[in-house]
Coordinates of C-alpha atoms in Angstrom, one line a residue:
Chain A
M1 CA 129.8 -69.8 60.3
N2 CA 130.7 -66.9 58.6
M3 CA 133.8 -67.9 57.1
P4 CA 132.8 -69.2 54.0
R5 CA 130.6 -66.5 52.8
F6 CA 133.7 -64.3 53.3
A7 CA 135.2 -66.1 51.4
G8 CA 133.3 -66.5 48.1
R9 CA 132.5 -63.4 48.1
A10 CA 136.9 -62.8 48.3
A11 CA 137.0 -65.3 45.7
S12 CA 134.3 -62.9 43.6
I13 CA 136.1 -60.3 43.9
R14 CA 139.5 -61.8 42.9
K15 CA 137.6 -63.7 39.8
H16 CA 135.5 -60.7 38.9
G17 CA 137.4 -58.0 39.8
R18 CA 135.7 -56.3 41.7
G19 CA 132.3 -56.4 44.1
V20 CA 128.9 -58.0 43.0
G21 CA 126.8 -54.8 41.6
L22 CA 123.5 -53.8 43.3
N23 CA 120.7 -55.4 41.6
L24 CA 118.4 -52.2 40.0
V25 CA 116.8 -53.9 37.6
S26 CA 113.2 -54.0 39.3
L27 CA 113.8 -50.4 41.0
M28 CA 114.3 -49.2 37.4
D29 CA 110.8 -51.2 36.3
I30 CA 109.8 -49.1 38.9
F31 CA 110.8 -45.7 38.3
T32 CA 110.0 -46.2 34.7
I33 CA 106.3 -47.3 35.1
L34 CA 105.8 -44.4 37.9
V35 CA 107.3 -41.6 35.3
F36 CA 105.2 -42.7 32.7
F37 CA 102.3 -42.8 35.1
L38 CA 103.2 -39.4 36.4
L39 CA 103.6 -38.1 32.8
V40 CA 100.3 -39.1 31.6
N41 CA 99.0 -38.0 34.9
S42 CA 100.1 -34.5 34.4
S43 CA 99.6 -34.0 31.1
N44 CA 96.6 -31.8 31.6
V45 CA 97.7 -29.9 34.5
Q46 CA 95.1 -27.0 35.1
Q47 CA 97.0 -23.8 36.5
M48 CA 94.5 -23.3 39.7
P49 CA 95.8 -22.4 42.9
N50 CA 95.7 -25.3 45.7
S51 CA 95.0 -22.7 48.5
K52 CA 95.1 -24.9 51.8
S53 CA 93.0 -22.1 53.3
V54 CA 89.9 -23.2 51.1
K55 CA 87.9 -26.8 51.3
L56 CA 86.1 -26.8 47.9
P57 CA 82.7 -29.2 48.0
Q58 CA 82.5 -32.4 45.9
S59 CA 80.6 -32.9 43.1
T60 CA 80.0 -34.9 40.1
S61 CA 80.6 -32.3 37.6
D62 CA 83.3 -33.2 34.7
R63 CA 83.3 -29.3 33.0
L64 CA 87.1 -28.2 33.0
P65 CA 88.0 -25.2 34.5
E66 CA 88.7 -22.0 31.7
E67 CA 91.2 -19.4 32.6
T68 CA 89.1 -16.9 34.0
L69 CA 88.9 -14.4 36.8
L70 CA 89.0 -16.2 40.1
L71 CA 87.8 -15.3 42.9
L72 CA 88.6 -16.6 45.7
V73 CA 86.6 -17.1 49.0
N74 CA 87.5 -18.5 51.9
Q75 CA 86.8 -18.2 56.2
E76 CA 88.2 -15.3 56.1
H77 CA 88.4 -13.2 53.3
I78 CA 87.9 -12.9 49.6
L79 CA 90.2 -13.0 47.5
V80 CA 90.7 -11.6 43.6
Q81 CA 93.5 -13.0 41.9
G82 CA 95.6 -13.8 44.7
Q83 CA 94.5 -10.5 46.1
P84 CA 92.6 -9.6 49.4
V85 CA 90.4 -7.9 49.3
V86 CA 87.7 -7.8 51.8
R87 CA 87.8 -9.3 55.4
L88 CA 84.7 -11.5 55.4
A89 CA 84.0 -9.7 59.2
E90 CA 83.4 -6.7 58.3
L91 CA 80.6 -7.7 56.2
E92 CA 79.0 -9.1 58.8
G93 CA 75.9 -7.4 59.6
G94 CA 75.6 -5.3 56.3
E95 CA 72.5 -4.9 55.6
E96 CA 73.1 -3.9 51.6
V97 CA 73.2 -7.1 49.0
L98 CA 76.4 -5.3 47.4
I99 CA 80.0 -5.9 48.4
E100 CA 81.4 -2.1 47.8
P101 CA 85.4 -2.9 48.1
L102 CA 84.8 -5.8 46.1
L103 CA 83.1 -4.2 43.3
K104 CA 85.5 -1.9 43.1
E105 CA 87.8 -4.5 42.1
L106 CA 86.3 -6.2 40.0
Q107 CA 85.3 -3.0 38.0
H108 CA 89.0 -2.3 38.0
H109 CA 89.7 -5.8 36.4
A110 CA 86.4 -5.3 34.0
E111 CA 88.1 -2.1 32.4
R112 CA 91.3 -3.4 32.1
N113 CA 89.6 -6.2 30.3
G114 CA 87.2 -4.2 28.3
L115 CA 83.9 -5.2 29.9
M116 CA 83.0 -1.9 30.9
Q117 CA 82.0 -1.0 27.4
V118 CA 78.5 -1.1 25.9
G119 CA 77.8 -4.4 24.1
A120 CA 81.0 -6.1 25.8
A121 CA 80.0 -10.1 26.3
P122 CA 79.8 -11.0 30.0
G123 CA 82.9 -11.6 32.0
E124 CA 84.0 -15.1 33.4
V125 CA 84.4 -15.6 36.7
T126 CA 85.3 -18.7 38.6
I127 CA 84.5 -18.5 42.4
M128 CA 87.0 -20.7 44.9
G129 CA 84.3 -21.2 47.5
D130 CA 85.1 -22.7 51.0
R131 CA 82.5 -25.5 51.6
E132 CA 81.6 -23.8 54.9
I133 CA 80.3 -20.5 53.1
E134 CA 76.8 -19.7 53.3
Y135 CA 74.4 -18.7 50.6
R136 CA 73.5 -15.4 52.0
L137 CA 77.3 -14.2 51.4
L138 CA 77.2 -16.2 47.9
K139 CA 74.3 -14.2 46.8
R140 CA 76.4 -11.5 47.9
I141 CA 79.3 -11.9 45.9
V142 CA 77.1 -13.6 42.5
A143 CA 75.3 -9.8 42.6
T144 CA 78.4 -8.5 42.8
C145 CA 80.3 -10.1 40.0
S146 CA 77.1 -9.7 38.2
L147 CA 76.8 -5.8 38.5
A148 CA 80.8 -5.3 37.2
N149 CA 79.5 -7.5 34.1
Y150 CA 81.2 -10.4 35.2
S151 CA 77.7 -12.6 34.9
S152 CA 79.2 -16.0 33.8
V153 CA 79.6 -17.4 37.2
S154 CA 81.3 -21.2 37.5
L155 CA 81.4 -22.4 40.6
A156 CA 84.7 -24.4 41.3
V157 CA 84.2 -28.0 43.0
I158 CA 86.9 -30.9 43.4
R159 CA 85.5 -33.4 41.2
K160 CA 84.5 -36.9 42.7
A161 CA 83.4 -40.0 41.5
R162 CA 79.7 -41.0 40.6
E163 CA 77.8 -42.7 42.7
K164 CA 75.9 -45.1 41.1
V165 CA 71.8 -44.4 40.9
Chain B
M1 CA 143.4 -61.0 20.9
I2 CA 141.3 -64.4 21.5
Q3 CA 141.9 -64.2 25.1
G4 CA 140.6 -60.7 25.3
F5 CA 137.3 -61.8 23.3
R6 CA 137.0 -64.8 26.0
R7 CA 137.1 -62.5 29.0
R8 CA 134.8 -60.1 28.4
P9 CA 131.3 -61.5 27.7
K10 CA 130.1 -62.0 31.4
E11 CA 131.6 -58.5 31.8
T12 CA 129.5 -56.5 29.5
E13 CA 126.6 -54.7 31.3
L14 CA 124.0 -51.7 30.6
N15 CA 125.4 -48.5 31.8
I16 CA 122.7 -47.5 33.5
T17 CA 123.9 -44.4 35.9
T18 CA 122.9 -41.7 34.0
F19 CA 119.2 -43.0 33.1
M20 CA 119.4 -43.7 37.1
N21 CA 120.0 -40.2 37.7
L22 CA 117.4 -38.8 35.3
M23 CA 114.9 -40.9 36.7
V24 CA 115.4 -39.7 40.4
I25 CA 115.5 -36.2 39.1
L26 CA 112.2 -36.8 37.1
V27 CA 110.1 -38.4 39.5
P28 CA 110.2 -36.5 42.7
F29 CA 109.8 -33.6 40.5
L30 CA 106.7 -35.1 38.9
L31 CA 105.0 -36.5 41.5
I32 CA 105.5 -32.6 43.3
T33 CA 103.5 -31.0 40.4
A34 CA 101.2 -33.9 40.2
V35 CA 97.5 -33.1 40.7
F36 CA 96.0 -35.8 42.3
S37 CA 92.5 -33.9 43.0
E38 CA 91.0 -32.7 39.3
I39 CA 89.7 -29.1 39.6
T40 CA 86.3 -29.0 37.8
T41 CA 83.9 -26.8 37.9
L42 CA 80.0 -25.9 37.7
Q43 CA 77.8 -23.5 35.7
L44 CA 75.7 -21.2 37.4
N45 CA 72.9 -19.0 35.4
L46 CA 72.3 -15.5 36.4
P47 CA 69.5 -13.7 35.1
Q48 CA 70.6 -11.3 32.1
P49 CA 69.2 -8.1 32.5
G50 CA 65.8 -8.0 30.4
A51 CA 65.3 -11.7 29.6
F52 CA 62.1 -11.9 31.2
A53 CA 61.2 -8.8 29.4
D54 CA 60.8 -10.4 25.7
E55 CA 59.7 -13.8 26.4
P56 CA 57.4 -14.8 24.1
Q57 CA 54.9 -16.4 26.3
K58 CA 54.3 -17.3 29.7
P59 CA 55.6 -20.6 30.3
K60 CA 53.3 -23.5 31.2
L61 CA 56.6 -24.8 34.0
Q62 CA 58.6 -23.3 35.8
L63 CA 60.8 -25.1 38.1
E64 CA 61.6 -24.4 41.1
L65 CA 62.9 -26.1 44.4
I66 CA 62.6 -24.9 47.6
I67 CA 65.1 -25.2 50.0
R68 CA 63.9 -25.7 53.9
G69 CA 66.4 -27.2 56.2
N70 CA 66.0 -30.3 55.0
D71 CA 63.0 -30.3 53.4
L72 CA 62.7 -29.7 49.5
L73 CA 59.8 -28.8 47.8
I74 CA 59.8 -29.3 44.0
N75 CA 57.3 -26.0 43.2
N76 CA 56.2 -24.9 39.6
A77 CA 55.9 -21.5 39.6
V78 CA 53.2 -20.8 37.7
G79 CA 50.9 -23.5 38.9
K80 CA 50.9 -25.7 41.6
A81 CA 53.3 -27.6 44.1
I82 CA 54.7 -30.9 42.1
E83 CA 56.0 -32.6 45.2
R84 CA 57.3 -32.4 48.4
V85 CA 60.6 -35.2 49.7
A86 CA 60.9 -34.5 53.1
G87 CA 64.3 -34.9 54.6
S88 CA 65.5 -38.0 57.2
G89 CA 68.0 -38.0 59.8
G90 CA 69.0 -34.5 59.4
E91 CA 70.5 -34.6 55.8
M92 CA 68.4 -34.1 52.8
D93 CA 66.5 -37.1 50.9
L94 CA 68.2 -36.7 47.5
K95 CA 67.7 -40.0 46.0
A96 CA 63.8 -39.0 46.4
L97 CA 64.4 -35.7 45.2
S98 CA 66.4 -37.4 41.7
A99 CA 63.8 -39.8 41.6
A100 CA 60.8 -37.2 41.6
L101 CA 63.0 -34.7 39.4
Y102 CA 63.2 -37.2 37.2
K103 CA 59.6 -37.8 36.4
V104 CA 58.9 -34.2 36.3
K105 CA 61.6 -34.3 33.3
L106 CA 60.0 -37.6 31.5
S107 CA 56.5 -35.7 31.4
N108 CA 58.7 -32.2 30.3
P109 CA 61.2 -33.8 28.2
D110 CA 62.5 -30.1 26.8
H111 CA 62.5 -28.2 30.1
T112 CA 66.4 -27.9 31.1
E113 CA 66.0 -25.1 33.6
I114 CA 65.4 -25.0 37.3
T115 CA 65.9 -22.6 40.0
L116 CA 66.7 -23.4 43.4
L117 CA 65.2 -21.3 46.3
L118 CA 68.1 -21.3 49.3
E119 CA 67.0 -20.2 52.6
Q120 CA 69.9 -17.2 54.0
N121 CA 72.5 -19.9 56.2
T122 CA 72.0 -23.0 53.6
K123 CA 75.8 -24.4 53.3
Y124 CA 77.5 -24.0 49.3
E125 CA 78.4 -27.2 49.9
R126 CA 75.1 -28.4 49.9
L127 CA 73.9 -26.1 46.8
V128 CA 76.5 -27.9 45.2
A129 CA 75.5 -31.1 46.1
L130 CA 71.7 -30.1 45.3
M131 CA 73.1 -28.6 42.0
D132 CA 74.5 -32.3 41.2
T133 CA 71.6 -34.3 42.0
V134 CA 69.3 -31.9 40.1
R135 CA 71.5 -31.9 36.7
S136 CA 71.4 -35.2 35.9
K137 CA 71.1 -38.6 37.0
M138 CA 72.7 -42.1 36.4
I139 CA 70.2 -44.9 35.8
A140 CA 71.3 -48.4 35.4
S141 CA 70.6 -49.7 32.3
G142 CA 71.2 -53.7 32.4
I143 CA 74.8 -53.8 33.9
T144 CA 76.0 -50.1 32.8
T145 CA 74.4 -46.8 33.5
E146 CA 74.0 -44.1 31.7
E147 CA 73.8 -40.2 32.8
V148 CA 70.3 -39.0 31.8
V149 CA 70.9 -34.9 31.8
M150 CA 67.8 -33.5 33.6
F151 CA 67.8 -29.9 34.6
P152 CA 71.4 -29.0 33.8
D153 CA 70.2 -25.0 33.2
I154 CA 70.3 -24.0 37.0
S155 CA 69.1 -21.0 38.6
I156 CA 69.7 -19.7 42.3
G157 CA 67.5 -17.3 44.5
D158 CA 66.1 -16.8 48.2
A159 CA 63.5 -18.9 49.9
P160 CA 60.7 -17.3 50.0
D161 CA 60.0 -16.6 53.7
D162 CA 56.7 -17.7 54.5
E163 CA 54.2 -20.8 53.9
E164 CA 52.5 -19.2 50.8
V165 CA 53.6 -21.4 48.2
E166 CA 53.2 -24.5 50.0
R167 CA 49.7 -25.0 50.2

């Protein structure tokens, strides 16, 4: 059964001088298409930390994020520019609206960016908050930002397609 | 000479090895760096200190949206309550809210501000969903749908404790 095939192959090798080459045409097609697709896709990459600990809420907004101070709020910590500042467990039950350690950290950043001078334009801050956090916490964070002259607040969200009507 | 010329035509093939090498490196690299979930932002309006002091006159409409559990109340802070949108099945009725706000927008086309008044335990996700609904509305016109901007200047605040506004 197999004999003729082997014989044919052997003959082919003898004739062409080497084995039959892999047919790579379709693989090449896929790769070429894939490379162009990915190149186009990655042309507008934003440098946003892709943190696994935060599940951002979804929104239909199409405003692109800007380079701003980044405040990340997950279920356990508040992080400013990737540095953990406060544990959320420490904040529970607190009566005052302001978050002292966060305020200190923000003022430190504001000073470096020249936002503490009189008449300085308000600083921009982007809050990446977990979708499960409560308004109670968000309010305190926003109030603290506002006091440190970071009063242009953006909320980071994941873009989703808009429902029809 | 002639012999060599005769033997060759079938043998010529593009040497794609280097191209393949490039592709094999490039494809995984781009796959890893590709961002499939795009991050966008929502702008939040914070009251500037002293912003209320130099307002020329009292506006006739100061739109508020009070969130109480799943019930929503569209309210005019300097007038009467406009409409109540009751939630159904443990969810807010965002479609009804959108329709009600669109009516308000039609009668006040220049108004762009709204304040969301939230309860302390309102989830962030819910706030974002509300901001989306309030911001704009998709209107079907023929086969296409167009986006109508409603109230994009959104502020947030605490919901009043009692039922006084809801008379």
